[in-house]
Short mmCIF file of C-alpha atoms in Angstrom, two decimals:
data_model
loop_
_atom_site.label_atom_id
_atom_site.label_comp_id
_atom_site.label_asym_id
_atom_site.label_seq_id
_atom_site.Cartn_x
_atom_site.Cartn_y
_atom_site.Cartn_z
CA UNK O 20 -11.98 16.20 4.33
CA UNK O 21 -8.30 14.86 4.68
CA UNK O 22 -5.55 17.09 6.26
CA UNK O 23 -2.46 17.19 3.66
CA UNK O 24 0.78 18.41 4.36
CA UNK O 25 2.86 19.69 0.87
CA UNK O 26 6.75 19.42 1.09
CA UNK O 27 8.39 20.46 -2.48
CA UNK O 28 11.42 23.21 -3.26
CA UNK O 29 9.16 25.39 -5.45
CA UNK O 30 6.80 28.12 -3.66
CA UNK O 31 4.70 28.24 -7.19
CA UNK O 32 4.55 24.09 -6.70
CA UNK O 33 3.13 24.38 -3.36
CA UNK O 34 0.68 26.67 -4.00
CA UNK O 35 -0.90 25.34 -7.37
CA UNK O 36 -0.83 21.71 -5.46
CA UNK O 37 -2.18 22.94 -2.78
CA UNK O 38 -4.93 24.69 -4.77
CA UNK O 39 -5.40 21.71 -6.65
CA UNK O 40 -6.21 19.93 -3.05
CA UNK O 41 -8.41 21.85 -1.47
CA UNK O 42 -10.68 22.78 -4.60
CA UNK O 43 -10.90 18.96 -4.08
CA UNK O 44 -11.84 19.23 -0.98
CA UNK O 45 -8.69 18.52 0.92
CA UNK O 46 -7.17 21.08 3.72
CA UNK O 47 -3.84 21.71 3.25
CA UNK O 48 -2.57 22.42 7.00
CA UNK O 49 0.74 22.77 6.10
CA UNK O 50 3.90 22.84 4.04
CA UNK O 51 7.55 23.19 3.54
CA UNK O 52 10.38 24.09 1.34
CA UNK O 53 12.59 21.35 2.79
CA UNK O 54 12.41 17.63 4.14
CA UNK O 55 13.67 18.75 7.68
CA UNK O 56 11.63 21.32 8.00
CA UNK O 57 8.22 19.42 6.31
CA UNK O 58 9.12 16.15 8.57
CA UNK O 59 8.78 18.41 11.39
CA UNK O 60 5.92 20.11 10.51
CA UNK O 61 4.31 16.90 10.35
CA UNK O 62 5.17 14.93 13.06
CA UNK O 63 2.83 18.36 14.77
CA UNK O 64 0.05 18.28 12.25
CA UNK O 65 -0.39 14.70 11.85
CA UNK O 66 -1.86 14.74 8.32
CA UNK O 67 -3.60 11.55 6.96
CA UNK O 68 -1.75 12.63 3.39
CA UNK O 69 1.54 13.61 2.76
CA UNK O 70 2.56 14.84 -0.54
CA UNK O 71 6.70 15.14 -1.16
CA UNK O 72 8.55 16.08 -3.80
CA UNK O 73 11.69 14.24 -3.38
CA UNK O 74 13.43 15.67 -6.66
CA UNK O 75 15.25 18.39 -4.73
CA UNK O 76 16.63 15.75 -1.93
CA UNK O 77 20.83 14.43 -2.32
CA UNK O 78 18.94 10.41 -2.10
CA UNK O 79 16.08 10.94 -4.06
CA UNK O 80 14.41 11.97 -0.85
CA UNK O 81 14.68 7.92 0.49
CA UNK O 82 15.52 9.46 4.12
CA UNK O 83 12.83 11.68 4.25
CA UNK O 84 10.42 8.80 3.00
CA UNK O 85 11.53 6.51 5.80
CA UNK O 86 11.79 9.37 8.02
CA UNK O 87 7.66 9.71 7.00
CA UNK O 88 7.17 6.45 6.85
CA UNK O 89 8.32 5.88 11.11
CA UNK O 90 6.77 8.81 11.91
CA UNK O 91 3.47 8.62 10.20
CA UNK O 92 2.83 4.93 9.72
CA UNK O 93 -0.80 5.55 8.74
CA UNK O 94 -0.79 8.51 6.33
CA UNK O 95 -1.08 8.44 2.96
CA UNK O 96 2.16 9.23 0.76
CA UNK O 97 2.55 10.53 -2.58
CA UNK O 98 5.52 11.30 -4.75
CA UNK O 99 5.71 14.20 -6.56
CA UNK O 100 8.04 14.97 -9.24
CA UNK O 101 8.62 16.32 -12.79
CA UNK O 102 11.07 13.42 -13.45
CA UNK O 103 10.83 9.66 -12.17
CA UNK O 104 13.77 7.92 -12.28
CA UNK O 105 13.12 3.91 -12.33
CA UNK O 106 15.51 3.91 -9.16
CA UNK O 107 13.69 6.65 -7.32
CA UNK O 108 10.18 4.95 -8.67
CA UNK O 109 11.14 1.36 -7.03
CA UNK O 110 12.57 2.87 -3.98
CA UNK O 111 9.52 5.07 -3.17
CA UNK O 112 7.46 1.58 -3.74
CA UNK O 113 9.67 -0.38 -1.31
CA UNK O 114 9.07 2.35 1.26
CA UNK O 115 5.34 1.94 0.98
CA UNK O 116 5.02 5.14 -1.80
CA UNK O 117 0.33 5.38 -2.01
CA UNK O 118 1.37 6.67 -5.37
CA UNK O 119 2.66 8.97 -7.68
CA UNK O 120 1.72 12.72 -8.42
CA UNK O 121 3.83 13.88 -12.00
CA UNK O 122 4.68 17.59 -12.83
CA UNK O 123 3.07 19.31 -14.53
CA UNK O 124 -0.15 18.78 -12.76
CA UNK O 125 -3.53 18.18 -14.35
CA UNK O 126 -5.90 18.31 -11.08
CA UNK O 127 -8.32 15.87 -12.45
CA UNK O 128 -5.17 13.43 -12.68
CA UNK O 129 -3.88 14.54 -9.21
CA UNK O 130 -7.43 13.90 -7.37
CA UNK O 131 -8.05 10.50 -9.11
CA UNK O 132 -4.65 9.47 -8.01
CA UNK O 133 -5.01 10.35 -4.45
CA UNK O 134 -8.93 8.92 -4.30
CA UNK O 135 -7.85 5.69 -5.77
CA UNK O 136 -5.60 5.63 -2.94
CA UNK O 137 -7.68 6.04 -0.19
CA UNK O 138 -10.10 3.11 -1.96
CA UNK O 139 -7.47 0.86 -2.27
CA UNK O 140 -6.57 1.36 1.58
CA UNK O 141 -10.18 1.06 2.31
CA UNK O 142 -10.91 -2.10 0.34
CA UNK O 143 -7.86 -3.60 2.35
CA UNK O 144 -8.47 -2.47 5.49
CA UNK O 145 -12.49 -3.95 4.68
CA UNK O 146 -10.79 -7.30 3.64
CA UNK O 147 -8.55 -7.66 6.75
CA UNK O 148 -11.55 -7.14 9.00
CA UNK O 149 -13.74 -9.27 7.37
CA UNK O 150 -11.10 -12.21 6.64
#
């Protein structure tokens, strides 16, 4: 079981992603309503997966990526939005983005995205211990 912290605008969001999480067997320890306050809340919780919607954010949410991104070199961060633009799409990549969670969500399609994730970091991490 991974810890997950949820940072998006929209309570109903939150809550449905959240659900979506832990029916998969994730805990969600925490969440926010804004990048300030989320960044905070997990630079305390630690979480191995971070989930942000960065829709709501004046950059596209960049700042509060690399914000994450110092903070919580090791966990696992996804976008989430209900609209990718190509620029916010190649920026999250650049800042080391694990993928890409898409409104509206279909769970199935939300867990798969997040445990092909965690494979691909495991198959590297197997590779650069065995090479």
């Amino acid at each position: 079981m991974l810890r997950v912290v949820i940072i998006d605008g929209i309570a109903m969001s939150r809550n449905l992603l959240g659900t979506i999480l832990t029916n998969g067997g994730h805990e969600v320890v925490g969440d926010s309503n804004t990048g300030a306050a989320g960044l905070a809340r997990m630079i305390k919780l630690r979480p191995q997966i971070v989930c942000i919607d960065i829709g709501h954010e004046e950059d596209g949410g960049m700042a509060l990526l690399d914000a994450v991104r110092g903070e919580l070199p090791k966990s696992l961060v996804f976008m989430v939005s209900g609209k990718m633009s190509p620029e916010n799409v190649h920026g999250a990549l650049q800042r080391g983005v694990h993928g890409f969670i898409v409104k509206p969500f279909n769970a199935d399609t939300v867990l798969t995205t997040i445990r092909n994730a965690i494979l691909k970091l495991a198959r590297e991490q197997k590779i650069k211990t065995e090479g």
